[in-house]
Structure formats: C-alpha cells, structure tokens
PDB file of C-alpha atoms and ligand atoms in Angstrom:
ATOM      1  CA  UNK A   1       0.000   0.000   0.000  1.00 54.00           C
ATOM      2  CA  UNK A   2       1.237   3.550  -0.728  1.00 52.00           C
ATOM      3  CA  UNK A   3       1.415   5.268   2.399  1.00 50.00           C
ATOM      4  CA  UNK A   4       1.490   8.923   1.947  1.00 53.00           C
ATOM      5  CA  UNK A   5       3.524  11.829   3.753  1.00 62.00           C
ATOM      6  CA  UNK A   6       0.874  12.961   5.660  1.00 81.00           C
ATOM      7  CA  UNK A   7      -2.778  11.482   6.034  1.00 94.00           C
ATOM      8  CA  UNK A   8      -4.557  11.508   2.833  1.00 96.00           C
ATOM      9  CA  UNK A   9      -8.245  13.035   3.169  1.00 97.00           C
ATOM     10  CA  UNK A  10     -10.708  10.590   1.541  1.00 98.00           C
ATOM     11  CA  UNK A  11     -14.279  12.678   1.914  1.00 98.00           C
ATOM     12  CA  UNK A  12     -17.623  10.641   0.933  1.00 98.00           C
ATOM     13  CA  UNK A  13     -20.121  12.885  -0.061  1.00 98.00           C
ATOM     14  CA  UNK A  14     -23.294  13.604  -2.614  1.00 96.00           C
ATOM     15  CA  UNK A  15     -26.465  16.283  -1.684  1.00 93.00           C
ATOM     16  CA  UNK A  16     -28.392  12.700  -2.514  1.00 90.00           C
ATOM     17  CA  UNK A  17     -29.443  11.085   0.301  1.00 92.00           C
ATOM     18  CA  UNK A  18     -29.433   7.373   0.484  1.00 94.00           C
ATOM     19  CA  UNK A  19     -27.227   7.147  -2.347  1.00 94.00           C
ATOM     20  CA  UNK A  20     -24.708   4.924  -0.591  1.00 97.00           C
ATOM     21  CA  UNK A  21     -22.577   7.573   0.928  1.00 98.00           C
ATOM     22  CA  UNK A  22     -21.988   5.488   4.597  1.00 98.00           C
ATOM     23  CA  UNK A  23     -21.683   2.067   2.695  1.00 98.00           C
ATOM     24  CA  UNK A  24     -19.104   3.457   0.279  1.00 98.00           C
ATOM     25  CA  UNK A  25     -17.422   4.572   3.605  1.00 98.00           C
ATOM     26  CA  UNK A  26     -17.698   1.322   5.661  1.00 98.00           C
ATOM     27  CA  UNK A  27     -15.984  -0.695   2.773  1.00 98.00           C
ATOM     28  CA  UNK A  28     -13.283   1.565   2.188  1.00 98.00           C
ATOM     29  CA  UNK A  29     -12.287   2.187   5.701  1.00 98.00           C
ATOM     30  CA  UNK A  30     -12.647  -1.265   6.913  1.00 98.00           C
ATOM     31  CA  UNK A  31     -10.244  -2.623   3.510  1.00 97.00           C
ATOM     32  CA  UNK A  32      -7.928   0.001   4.251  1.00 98.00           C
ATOM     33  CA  UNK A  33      -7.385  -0.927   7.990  1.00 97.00           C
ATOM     34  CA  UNK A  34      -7.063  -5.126   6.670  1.00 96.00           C
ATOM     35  CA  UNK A  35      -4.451  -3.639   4.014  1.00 94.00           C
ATOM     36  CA  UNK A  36      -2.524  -2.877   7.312  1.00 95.00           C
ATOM     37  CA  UNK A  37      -3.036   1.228   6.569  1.00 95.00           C
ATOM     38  CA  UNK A  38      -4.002   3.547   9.826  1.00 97.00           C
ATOM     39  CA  UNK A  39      -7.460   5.402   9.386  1.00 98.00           C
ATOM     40  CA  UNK A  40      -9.683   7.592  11.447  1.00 98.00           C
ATOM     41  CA  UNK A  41     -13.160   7.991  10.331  1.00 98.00           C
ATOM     42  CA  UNK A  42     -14.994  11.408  11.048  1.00 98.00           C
ATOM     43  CA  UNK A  43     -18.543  11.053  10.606  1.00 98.00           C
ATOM     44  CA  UNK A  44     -20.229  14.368   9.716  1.00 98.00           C
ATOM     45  CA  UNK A  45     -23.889  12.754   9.820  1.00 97.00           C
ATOM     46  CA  UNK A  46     -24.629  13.538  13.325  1.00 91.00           C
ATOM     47  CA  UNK A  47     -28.537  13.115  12.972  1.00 94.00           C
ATOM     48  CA  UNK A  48     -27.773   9.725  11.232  1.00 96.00           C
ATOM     49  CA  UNK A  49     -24.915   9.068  12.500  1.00 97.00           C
ATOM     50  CA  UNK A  50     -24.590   5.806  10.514  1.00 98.00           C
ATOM     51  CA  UNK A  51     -20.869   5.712  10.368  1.00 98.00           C
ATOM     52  CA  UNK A  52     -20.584   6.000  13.900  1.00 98.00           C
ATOM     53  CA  UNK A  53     -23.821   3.380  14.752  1.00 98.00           C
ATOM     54  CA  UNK A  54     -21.696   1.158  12.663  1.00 98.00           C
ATOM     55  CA  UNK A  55     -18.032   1.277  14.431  1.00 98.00           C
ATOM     56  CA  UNK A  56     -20.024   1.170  17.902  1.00 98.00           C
ATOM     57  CA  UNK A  57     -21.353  -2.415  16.636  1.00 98.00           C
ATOM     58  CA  UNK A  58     -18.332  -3.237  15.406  1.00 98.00           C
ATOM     59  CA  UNK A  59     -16.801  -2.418  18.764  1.00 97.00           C
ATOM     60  CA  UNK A  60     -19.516  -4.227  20.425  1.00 97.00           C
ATOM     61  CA  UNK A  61     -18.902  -7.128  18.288  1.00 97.00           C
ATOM     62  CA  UNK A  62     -15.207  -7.101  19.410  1.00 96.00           C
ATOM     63  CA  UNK A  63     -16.026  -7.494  22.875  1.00 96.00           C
ATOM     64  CA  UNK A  64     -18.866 -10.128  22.628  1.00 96.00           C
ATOM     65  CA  UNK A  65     -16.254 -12.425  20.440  1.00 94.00           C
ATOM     66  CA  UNK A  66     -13.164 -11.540  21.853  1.00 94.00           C
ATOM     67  CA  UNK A  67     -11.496 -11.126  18.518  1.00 93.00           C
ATOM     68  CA  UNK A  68      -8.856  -8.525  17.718  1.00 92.00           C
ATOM     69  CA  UNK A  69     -10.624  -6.998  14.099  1.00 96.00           C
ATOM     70  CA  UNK A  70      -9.426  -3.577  12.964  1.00 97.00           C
ATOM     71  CA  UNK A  71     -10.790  -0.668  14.350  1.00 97.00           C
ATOM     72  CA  UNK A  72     -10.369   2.968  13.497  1.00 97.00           C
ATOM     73  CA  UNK A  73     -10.195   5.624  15.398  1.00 97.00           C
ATOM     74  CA  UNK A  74     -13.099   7.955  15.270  1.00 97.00           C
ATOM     75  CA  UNK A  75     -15.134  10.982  15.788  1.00 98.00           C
ATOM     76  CA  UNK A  76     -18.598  12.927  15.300  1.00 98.00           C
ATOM     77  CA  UNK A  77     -18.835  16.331  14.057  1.00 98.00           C
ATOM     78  CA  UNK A  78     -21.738  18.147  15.488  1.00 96.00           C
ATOM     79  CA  UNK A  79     -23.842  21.075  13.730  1.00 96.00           C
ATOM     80  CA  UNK A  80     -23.406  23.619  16.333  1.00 96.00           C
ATOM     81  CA  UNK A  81     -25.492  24.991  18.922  1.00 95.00           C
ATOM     82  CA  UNK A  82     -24.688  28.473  17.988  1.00 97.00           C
ATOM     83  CA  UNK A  83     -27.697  30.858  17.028  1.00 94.00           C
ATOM     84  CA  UNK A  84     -26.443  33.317  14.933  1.00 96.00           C
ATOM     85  CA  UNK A  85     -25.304  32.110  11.606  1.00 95.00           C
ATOM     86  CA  UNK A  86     -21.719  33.201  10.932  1.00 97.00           C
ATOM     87  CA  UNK A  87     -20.874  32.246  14.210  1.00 97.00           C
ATOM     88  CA  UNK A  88     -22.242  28.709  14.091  1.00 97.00           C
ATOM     89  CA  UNK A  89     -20.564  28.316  10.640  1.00 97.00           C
ATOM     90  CA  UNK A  90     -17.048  29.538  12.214  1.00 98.00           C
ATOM     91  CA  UNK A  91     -17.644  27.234  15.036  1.00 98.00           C
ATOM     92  CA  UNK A  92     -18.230  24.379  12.855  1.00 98.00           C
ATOM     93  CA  UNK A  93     -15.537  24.709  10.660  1.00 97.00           C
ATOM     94  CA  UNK A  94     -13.059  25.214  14.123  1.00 97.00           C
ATOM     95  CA  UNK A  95     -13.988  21.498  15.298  1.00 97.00           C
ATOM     96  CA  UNK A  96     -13.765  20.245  11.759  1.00 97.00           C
ATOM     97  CA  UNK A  97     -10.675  21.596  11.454  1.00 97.00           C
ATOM     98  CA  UNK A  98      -9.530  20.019  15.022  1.00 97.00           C
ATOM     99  CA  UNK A  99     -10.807  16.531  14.833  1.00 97.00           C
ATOM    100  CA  UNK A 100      -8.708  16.509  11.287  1.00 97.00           C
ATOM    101  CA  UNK A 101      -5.495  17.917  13.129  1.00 95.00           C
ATOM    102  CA  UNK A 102      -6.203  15.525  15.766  1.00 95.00           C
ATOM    103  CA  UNK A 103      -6.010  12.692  13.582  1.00 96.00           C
ATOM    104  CA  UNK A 104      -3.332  13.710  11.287  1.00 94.00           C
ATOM    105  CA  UNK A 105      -0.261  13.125  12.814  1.00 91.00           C
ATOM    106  CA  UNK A 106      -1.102   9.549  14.020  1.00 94.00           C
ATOM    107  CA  UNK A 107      -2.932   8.259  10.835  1.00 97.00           C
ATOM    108  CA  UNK A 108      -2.413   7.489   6.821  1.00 96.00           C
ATOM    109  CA  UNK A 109      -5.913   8.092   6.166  1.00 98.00           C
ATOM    110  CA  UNK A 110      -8.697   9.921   7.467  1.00 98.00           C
ATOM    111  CA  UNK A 111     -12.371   9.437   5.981  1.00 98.00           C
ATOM    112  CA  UNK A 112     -14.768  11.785   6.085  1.00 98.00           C
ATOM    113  CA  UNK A 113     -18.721  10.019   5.719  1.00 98.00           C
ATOM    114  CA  UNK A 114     -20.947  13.690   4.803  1.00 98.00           C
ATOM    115  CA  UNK A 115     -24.793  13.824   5.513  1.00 97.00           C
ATOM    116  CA  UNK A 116     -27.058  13.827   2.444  1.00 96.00           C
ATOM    117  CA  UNK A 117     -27.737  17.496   2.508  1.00 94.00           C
ATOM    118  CA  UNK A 118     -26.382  20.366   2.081  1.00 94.00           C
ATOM    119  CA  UNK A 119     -25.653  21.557   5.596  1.00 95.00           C
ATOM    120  CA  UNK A 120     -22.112  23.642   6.608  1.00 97.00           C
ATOM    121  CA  UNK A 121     -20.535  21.082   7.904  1.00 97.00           C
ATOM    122  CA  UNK A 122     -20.742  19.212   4.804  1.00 97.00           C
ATOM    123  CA  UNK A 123     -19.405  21.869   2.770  1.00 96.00           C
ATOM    124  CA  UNK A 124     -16.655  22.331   5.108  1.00 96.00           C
ATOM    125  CA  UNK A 125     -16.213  18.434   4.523  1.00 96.00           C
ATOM    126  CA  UNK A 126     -15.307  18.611   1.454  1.00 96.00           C
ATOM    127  CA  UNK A 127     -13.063  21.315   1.348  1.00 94.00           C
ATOM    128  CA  UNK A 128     -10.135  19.079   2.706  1.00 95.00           C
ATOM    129  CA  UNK A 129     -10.827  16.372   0.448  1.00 96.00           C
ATOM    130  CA  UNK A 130      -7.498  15.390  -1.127  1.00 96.00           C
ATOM    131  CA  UNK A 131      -9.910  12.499  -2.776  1.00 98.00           C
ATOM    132  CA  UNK A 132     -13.930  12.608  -3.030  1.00 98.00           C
ATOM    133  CA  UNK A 133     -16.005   9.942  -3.591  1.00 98.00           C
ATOM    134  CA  UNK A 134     -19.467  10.589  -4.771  1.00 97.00           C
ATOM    135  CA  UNK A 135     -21.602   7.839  -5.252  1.00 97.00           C
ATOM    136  CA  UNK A 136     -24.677   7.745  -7.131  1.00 95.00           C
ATOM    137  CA  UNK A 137     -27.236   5.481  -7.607  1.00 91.00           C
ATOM    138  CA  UNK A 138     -27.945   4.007 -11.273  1.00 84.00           C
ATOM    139  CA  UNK A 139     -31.011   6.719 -12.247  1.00 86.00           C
ATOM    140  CA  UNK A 140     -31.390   9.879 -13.468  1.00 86.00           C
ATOM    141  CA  UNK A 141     -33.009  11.283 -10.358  1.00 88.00           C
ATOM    142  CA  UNK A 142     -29.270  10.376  -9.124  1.00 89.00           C
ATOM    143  CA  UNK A 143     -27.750  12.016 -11.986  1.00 89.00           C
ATOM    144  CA  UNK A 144     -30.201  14.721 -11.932  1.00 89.00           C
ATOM    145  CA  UNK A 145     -28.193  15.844  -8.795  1.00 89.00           C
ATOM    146  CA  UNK A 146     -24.515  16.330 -10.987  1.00 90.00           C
ATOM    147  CA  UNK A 147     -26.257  18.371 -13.759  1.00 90.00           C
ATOM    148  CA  UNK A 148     -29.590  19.188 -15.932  1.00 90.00           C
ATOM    149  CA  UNK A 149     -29.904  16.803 -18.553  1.00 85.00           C
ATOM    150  CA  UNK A 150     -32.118  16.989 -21.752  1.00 86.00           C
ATOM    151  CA  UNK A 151     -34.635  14.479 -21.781  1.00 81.00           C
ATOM    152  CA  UNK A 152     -34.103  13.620 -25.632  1.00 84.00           C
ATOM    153  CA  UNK A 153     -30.790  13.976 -26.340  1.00 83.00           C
ATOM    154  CA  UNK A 154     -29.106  13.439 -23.247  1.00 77.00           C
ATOM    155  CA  UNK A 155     -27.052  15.993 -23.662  1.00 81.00           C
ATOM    156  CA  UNK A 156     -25.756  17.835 -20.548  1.00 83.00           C
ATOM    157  CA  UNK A 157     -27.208  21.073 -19.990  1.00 88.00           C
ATOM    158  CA  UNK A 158     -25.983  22.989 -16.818  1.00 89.00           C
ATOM    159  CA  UNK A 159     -23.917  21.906 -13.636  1.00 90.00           C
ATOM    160  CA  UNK A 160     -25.879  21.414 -10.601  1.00 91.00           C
ATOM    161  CA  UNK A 161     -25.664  22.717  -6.959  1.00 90.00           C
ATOM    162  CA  UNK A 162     -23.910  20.029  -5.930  1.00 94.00           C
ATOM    163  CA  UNK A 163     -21.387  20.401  -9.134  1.00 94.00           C
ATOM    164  CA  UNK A 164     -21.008  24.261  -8.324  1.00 94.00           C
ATOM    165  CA  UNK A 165     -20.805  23.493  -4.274  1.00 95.00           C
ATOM    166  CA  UNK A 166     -18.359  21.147  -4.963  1.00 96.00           C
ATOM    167  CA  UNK A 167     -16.466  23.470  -7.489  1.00 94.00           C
ATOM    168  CA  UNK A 168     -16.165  26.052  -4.823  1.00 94.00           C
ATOM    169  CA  UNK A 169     -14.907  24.096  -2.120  1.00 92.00           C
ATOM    170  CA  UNK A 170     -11.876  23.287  -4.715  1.00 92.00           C
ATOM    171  CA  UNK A 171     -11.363  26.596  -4.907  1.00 92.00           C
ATOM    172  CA  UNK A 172     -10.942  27.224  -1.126  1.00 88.00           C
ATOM    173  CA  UNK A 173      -9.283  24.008  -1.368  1.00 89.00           C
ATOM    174  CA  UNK A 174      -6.718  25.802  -3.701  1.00 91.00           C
ATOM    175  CA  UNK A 175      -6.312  28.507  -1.748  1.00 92.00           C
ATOM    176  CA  UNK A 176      -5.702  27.322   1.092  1.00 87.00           C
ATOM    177  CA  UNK A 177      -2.893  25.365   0.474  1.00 89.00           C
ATOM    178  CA  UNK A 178      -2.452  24.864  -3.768  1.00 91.00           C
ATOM    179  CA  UNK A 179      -3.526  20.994  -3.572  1.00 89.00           C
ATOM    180  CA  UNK A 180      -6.010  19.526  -6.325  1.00 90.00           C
ATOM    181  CA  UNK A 181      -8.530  16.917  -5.504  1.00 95.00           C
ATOM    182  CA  UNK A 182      -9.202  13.942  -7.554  1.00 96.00           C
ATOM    183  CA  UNK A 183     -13.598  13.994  -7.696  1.00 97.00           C
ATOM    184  CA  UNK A 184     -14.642  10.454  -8.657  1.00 97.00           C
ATOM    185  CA  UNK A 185     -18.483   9.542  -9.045  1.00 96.00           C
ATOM    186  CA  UNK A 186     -19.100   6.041  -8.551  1.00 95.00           C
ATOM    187  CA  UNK A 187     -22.315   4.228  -9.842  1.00 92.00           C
ATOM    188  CA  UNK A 188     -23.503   2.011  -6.529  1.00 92.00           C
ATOM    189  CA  UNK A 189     -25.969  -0.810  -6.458  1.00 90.00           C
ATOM    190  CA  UNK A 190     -25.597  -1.304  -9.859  1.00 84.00           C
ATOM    191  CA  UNK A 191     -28.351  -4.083 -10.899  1.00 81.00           C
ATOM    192  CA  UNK A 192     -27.330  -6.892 -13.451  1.00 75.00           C
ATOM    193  CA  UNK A 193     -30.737  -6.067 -14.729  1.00 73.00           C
ATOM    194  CA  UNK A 194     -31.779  -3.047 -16.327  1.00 72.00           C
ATOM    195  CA  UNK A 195     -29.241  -2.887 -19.317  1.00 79.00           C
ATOM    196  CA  UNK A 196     -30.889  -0.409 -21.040  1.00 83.00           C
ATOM    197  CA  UNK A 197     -31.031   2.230 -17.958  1.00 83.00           C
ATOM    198  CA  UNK A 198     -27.658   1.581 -16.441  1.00 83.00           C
ATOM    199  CA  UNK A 199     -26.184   2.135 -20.626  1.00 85.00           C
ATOM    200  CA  UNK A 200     -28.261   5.479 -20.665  1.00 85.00           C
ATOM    201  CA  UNK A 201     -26.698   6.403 -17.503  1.00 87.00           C
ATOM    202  CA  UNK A 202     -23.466   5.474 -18.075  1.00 87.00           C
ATOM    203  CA  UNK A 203     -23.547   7.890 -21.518  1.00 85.00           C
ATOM    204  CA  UNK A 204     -24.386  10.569 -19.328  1.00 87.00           C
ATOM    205  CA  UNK A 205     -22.004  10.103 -16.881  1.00 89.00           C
ATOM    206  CA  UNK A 206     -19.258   9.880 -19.534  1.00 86.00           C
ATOM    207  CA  UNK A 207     -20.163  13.226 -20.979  1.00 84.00           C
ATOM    208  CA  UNK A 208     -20.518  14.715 -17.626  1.00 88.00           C
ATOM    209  CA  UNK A 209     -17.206  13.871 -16.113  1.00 89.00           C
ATOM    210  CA  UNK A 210     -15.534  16.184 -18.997  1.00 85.00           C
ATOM    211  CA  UNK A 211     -17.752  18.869 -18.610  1.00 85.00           C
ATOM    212  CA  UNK A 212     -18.011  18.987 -14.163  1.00 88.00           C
ATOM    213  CA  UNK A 213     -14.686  17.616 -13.447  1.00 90.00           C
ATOM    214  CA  UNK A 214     -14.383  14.261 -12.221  1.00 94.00           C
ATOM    215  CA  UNK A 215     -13.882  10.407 -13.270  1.00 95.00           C
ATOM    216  CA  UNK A 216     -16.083   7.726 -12.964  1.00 90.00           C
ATOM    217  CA  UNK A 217     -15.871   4.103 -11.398  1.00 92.00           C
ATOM    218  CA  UNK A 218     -18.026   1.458 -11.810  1.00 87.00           C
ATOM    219  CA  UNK A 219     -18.417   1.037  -7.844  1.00 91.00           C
ATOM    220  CA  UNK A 220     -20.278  -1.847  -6.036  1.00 94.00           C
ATOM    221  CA  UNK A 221     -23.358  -3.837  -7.295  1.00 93.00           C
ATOM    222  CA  UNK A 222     -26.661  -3.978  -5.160  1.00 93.00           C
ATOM    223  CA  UNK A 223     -25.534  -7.005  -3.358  1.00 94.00           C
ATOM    224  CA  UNK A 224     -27.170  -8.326   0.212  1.00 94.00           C
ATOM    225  CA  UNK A 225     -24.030  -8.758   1.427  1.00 95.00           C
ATOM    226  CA  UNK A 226     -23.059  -4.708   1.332  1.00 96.00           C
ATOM    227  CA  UNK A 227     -26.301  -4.128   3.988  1.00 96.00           C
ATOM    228  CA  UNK A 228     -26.684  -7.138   6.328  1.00 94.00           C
ATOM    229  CA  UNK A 229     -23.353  -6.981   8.567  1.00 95.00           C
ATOM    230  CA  UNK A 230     -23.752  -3.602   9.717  1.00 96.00           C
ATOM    231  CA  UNK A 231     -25.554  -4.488  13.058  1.00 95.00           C
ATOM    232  CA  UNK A 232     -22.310  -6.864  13.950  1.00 95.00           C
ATOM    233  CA  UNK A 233     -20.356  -4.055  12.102  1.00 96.00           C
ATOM    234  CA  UNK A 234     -18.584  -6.421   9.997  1.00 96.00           C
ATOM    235  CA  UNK A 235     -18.183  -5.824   6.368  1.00 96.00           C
ATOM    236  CA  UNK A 236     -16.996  -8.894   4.057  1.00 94.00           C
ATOM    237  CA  UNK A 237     -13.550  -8.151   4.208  1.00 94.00           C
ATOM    238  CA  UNK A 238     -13.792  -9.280   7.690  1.00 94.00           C
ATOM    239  CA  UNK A 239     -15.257 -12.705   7.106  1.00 92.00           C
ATOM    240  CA  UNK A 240     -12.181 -14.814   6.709  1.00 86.00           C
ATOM    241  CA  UNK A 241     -11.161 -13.440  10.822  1.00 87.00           C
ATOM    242  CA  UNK A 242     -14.752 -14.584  11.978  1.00 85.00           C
ATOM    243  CA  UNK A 243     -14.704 -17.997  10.214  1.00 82.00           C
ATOM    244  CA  UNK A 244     -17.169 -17.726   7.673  1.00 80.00           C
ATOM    245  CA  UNK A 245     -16.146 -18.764   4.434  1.00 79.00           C
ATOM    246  CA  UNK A 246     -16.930 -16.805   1.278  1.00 86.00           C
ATOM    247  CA  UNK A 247     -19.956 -17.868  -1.091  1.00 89.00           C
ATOM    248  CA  UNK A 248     -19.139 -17.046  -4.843  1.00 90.00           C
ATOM    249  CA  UNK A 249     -21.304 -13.894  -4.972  1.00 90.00           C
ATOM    250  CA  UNK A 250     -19.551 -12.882  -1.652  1.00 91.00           C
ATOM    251  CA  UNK A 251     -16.149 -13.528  -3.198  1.00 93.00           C
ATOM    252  CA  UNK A 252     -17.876 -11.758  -6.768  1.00 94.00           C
ATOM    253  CA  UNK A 253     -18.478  -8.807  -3.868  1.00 96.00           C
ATOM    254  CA  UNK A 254     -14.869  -8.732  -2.253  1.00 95.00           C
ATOM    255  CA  UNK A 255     -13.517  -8.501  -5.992  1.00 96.00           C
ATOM    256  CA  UNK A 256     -15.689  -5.281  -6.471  1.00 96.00           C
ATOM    257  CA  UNK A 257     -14.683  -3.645  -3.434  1.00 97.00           C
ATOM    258  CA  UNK A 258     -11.154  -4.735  -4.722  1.00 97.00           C
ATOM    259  CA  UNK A 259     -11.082  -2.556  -7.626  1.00 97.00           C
ATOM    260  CA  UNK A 260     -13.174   0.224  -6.312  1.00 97.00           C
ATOM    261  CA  UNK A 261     -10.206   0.699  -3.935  1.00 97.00           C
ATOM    262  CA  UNK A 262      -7.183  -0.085  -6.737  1.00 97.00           C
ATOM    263  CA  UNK A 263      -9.854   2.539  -9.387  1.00 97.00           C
ATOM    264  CA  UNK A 264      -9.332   5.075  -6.398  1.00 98.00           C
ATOM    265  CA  UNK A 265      -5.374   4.501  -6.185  1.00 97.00           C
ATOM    266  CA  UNK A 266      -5.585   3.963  -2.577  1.00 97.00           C
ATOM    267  CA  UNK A 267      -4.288   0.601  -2.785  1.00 94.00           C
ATOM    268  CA  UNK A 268      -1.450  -0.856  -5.815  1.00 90.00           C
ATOM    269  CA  UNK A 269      -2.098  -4.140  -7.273  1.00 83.00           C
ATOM    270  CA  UNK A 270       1.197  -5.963  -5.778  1.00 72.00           C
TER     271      UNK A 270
HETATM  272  N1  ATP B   1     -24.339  -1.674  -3.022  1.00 93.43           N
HETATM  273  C1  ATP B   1     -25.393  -1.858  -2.201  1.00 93.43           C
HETATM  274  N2  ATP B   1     -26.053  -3.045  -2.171  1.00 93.43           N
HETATM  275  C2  ATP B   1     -27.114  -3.214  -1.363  1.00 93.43           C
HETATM  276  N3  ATP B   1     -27.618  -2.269  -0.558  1.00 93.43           N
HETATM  277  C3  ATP B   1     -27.012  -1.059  -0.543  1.00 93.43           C
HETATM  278  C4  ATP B   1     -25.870  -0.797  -1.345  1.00 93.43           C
HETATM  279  N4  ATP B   1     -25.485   0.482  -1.121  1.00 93.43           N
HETATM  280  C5  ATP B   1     -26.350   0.990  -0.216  1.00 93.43           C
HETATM  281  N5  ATP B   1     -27.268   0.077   0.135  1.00 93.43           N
HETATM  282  C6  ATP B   1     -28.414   0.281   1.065  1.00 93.43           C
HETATM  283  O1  ATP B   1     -29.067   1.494   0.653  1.00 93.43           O
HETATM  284  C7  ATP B   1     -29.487   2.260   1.768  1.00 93.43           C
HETATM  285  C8  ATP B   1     -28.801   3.640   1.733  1.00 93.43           C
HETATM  286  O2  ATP B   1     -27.402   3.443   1.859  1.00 93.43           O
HETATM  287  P1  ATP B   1     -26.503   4.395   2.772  1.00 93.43           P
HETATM  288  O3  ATP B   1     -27.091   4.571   4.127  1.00 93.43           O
HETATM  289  O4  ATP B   1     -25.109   3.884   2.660  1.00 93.43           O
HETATM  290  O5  ATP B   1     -26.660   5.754   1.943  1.00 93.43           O
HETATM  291  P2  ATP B   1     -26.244   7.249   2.378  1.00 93.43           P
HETATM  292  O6  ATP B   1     -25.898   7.951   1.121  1.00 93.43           O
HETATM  293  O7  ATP B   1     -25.208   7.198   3.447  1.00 93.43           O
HETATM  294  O8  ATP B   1     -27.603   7.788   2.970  1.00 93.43           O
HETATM  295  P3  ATP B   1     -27.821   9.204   3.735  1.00 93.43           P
HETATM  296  O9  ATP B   1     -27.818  10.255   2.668  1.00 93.43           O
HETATM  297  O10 ATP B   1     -29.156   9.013   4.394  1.00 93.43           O
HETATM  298  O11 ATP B   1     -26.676   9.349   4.702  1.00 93.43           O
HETATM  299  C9  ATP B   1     -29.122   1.437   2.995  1.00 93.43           C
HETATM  300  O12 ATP B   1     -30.264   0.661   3.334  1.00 93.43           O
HETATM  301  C10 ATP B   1     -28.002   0.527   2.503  1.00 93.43           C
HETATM  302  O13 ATP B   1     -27.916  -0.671   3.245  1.00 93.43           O
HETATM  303 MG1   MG B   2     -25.146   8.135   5.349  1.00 93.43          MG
END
C-alpha cells in the first residue's frame, strides 16, 4: 500500500441522500485498515450518525467475540449549537478543522462520511478532500443531482448545486494550500438487470465527467451482502477473521470492493 507523507483526506459525499454515501465509507475504511493502513473515520452525519452506529457495533462485536478486528479511530462532528449564523458556521468549521489535526499526525488516512444534505458542515467536509467519492445510484433522479440533462438527447445542460458546491470548495481548497482533488463519481448498487437504464446512464455520466470535473468508477453492485453486517459491524472483508467462508457472490463482492479501492489509487495491485 502507498502510504502517503501525511494522512490523505478521503471525503464521501453527494447532496443525494441514500445514495450509498456510509456504505461506500464502511468498505473503504474497513479494507484500508485489513491492508494494514491507519485510518480515522470522522462522521459528519450527526442526525444519522450511521458511520458512527456502525463502528459502535463493530466495537460491540469485538467485545462479545473476543477477537482482535481492525478498528479505526473515530469521531462525530456536530452542527453547532450556535444561534447566529456566521458564528455557528465559524464554530463548525473550528472542530472540523480540530478533529482533522487531531487525527493527522497519528494516521495514513482519514475518511470523512458527509450527511445527504447540504448543511455547513458538509461543505466544510469537502473542502479538505485530497480524494472525493461521490456515489450515485444508477437513475437519473441520481444524476439529476450532478447536472440538468435533456430528456431527448441526453445531452448535458448545466452543472448542478452540488457540481457548483463542490467546485467552490476546490477553490478554497486551492487557496488554502495549492492541492487539487481527484472527484470520482461512482455508480452504486448497480443491478445486473436493467441494461438499457444503467447504458443510458453510463452515456451521461461519460459526458458529464468532462464537462463537471471528475472520473467515474463502476463502484459496487446492489448485493445483500453490502447491507446485512452492519448491526455486527462487519463488512466482508472481515469474514475470513470470523470464520465464515466466502460464497461465490460474496467472493464476486470482495472482488468489487477490490477494484473500487485499486480505481481510487488507494491501494497498488502488488
Ligand atoms: N451496493 C449496495 N447493495 C445493497 N444495498 C445497498 C448498497 N449500497 C447501499 N445500500 C443500502 O441502501 C441504503 C442507503 O445506503 P446508505 O445509508 O449507505 O446511503 P447514504 O448515502 O449514506 O444515505 P444518507 O444520505 O441518508 O446518509 C441502505 O439501506 C443501505 O444498506
Ligand atoms: Mg449516510
């Protein structure tokens, strides 16, 4: 595994909700601590708080079985109390700003699981992403959410919020200390089905990522397998620790998470 200078900021994030933001972030944090890397998750989601749900299970699982999995580090970003506005906003970007530093030092990688609306502290987010993964689900609504599309040609009209929001927080990315980010959109849940749909998207998504400024992946098929660990907060990469062997659609699985992480250069194929 490349294991950068400092710790490399991967930020999850899309307006969308339920697009398969805290999924995305499960499987990539939990292959990146079995690929020996250390990671701190920050989970921005504080109404949700999904991310975090999911380590506490995973630490609960831990100490019901007694065996020594991976786990990160991690913290919870709270909107802030503040009433007035500018204050709240400076407030919020303060603790993002000191759970990062916290983790820095001590970690490779820190990821950074953003709620599915656009709230400050998600902005803020994705202002340090060195890497941000947006992941979409296979439908125009999804798409809908990157940029205006015409309904007969396909042909990309305007940029969304999300596209601009994202676009700005480059730019303060820029400025605040010259580093680029690398924006990929991945397609999740992908169905085997539905050629027709998932070909339409896929034009779309190729025209867009010239226009808005990213690449795209092909990401993780809708699989069981990717939902029905999280109350033991397990993913599949940890299945070979707890004794379960793989099925072939759960080895098919591990293969996809595989490449999503070797498509997103955070791991080398050695
Ligand atoms: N590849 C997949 N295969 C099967 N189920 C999936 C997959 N990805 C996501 N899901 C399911 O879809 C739902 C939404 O996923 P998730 O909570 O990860 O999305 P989210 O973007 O974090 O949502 P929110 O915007 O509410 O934070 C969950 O029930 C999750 O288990
Ligand atoms: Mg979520």
């Amino acid at each position: 595994m490349d294991v950068p200078a400092r710790a490399r900021i991967i930020v999850v994030g899309n307006e969308k909700g339920g697009s398969g933001k805290s999924t995305t972030s499960m499987h990539i944090l939990i292959s990146l601590l079995r690929e020996g890397g250390r990671v701190a998750a920050i989970d921005l989601d504080a109404k949700q708080r999904t991310l975090a749900r999911y380590l506490e299970n995973r630490q609960a699982f831990i100490a019901r079985n007694g065996l020594p999995l991976p786990m990160p580090e991690f913290a919870v970003v709270e909107e802030s109390g503040l009433l007035h506005r500018p204050e709240a906003e400076a407030d919020e970007a303060t603790r993002i700003a000191a759970a990062i530093d916290g983790f820095s030092a001590r970690h490779d990688f820190i990821l950074i699981d953003c709620p599915g609306s656009d709230t400050n502290l998600s902005r803020v987010g994705h202002s340090y992403a060195d890497l941000l993964v947006t992941p979409v689900n296979d439908s125009f609504i999804d798409v809908d959410l990157l940029a205006s599309v015409d309904p007969d040609t396909l042909k990309v009209l305007k940029p969304s919020r999300y596209a601009v929001m994202v676009w700005e927080q480059r730019k303060q990315r820029f400025a605040r200390d010259r580093q680029t980010v690398d924006w990929v959109v991945i397609r999740n849940r992908l169905s085997h089905l539905d050629a027709r749909n998932k070909r339409n998207v896929g034009h779309v998504l190729e025209a867009l990522q010239k226009r808005i400024g990213f690449r795209f992946l092909p990401g993780l098929s809708e699989r069981v397998i990717f939902r029905e660990l999280f109350l033991s907060g397990l993913t599949l990469m940890d299945l070979d620790q707890t004794g379960s062997g793989l099925n072939m659609a759960q080895a098919a699985a591990r293969q996809e998470v595989r490449a999503l992480l070797l498509g997103l250069n955070l791991v080398t194929d050695d």
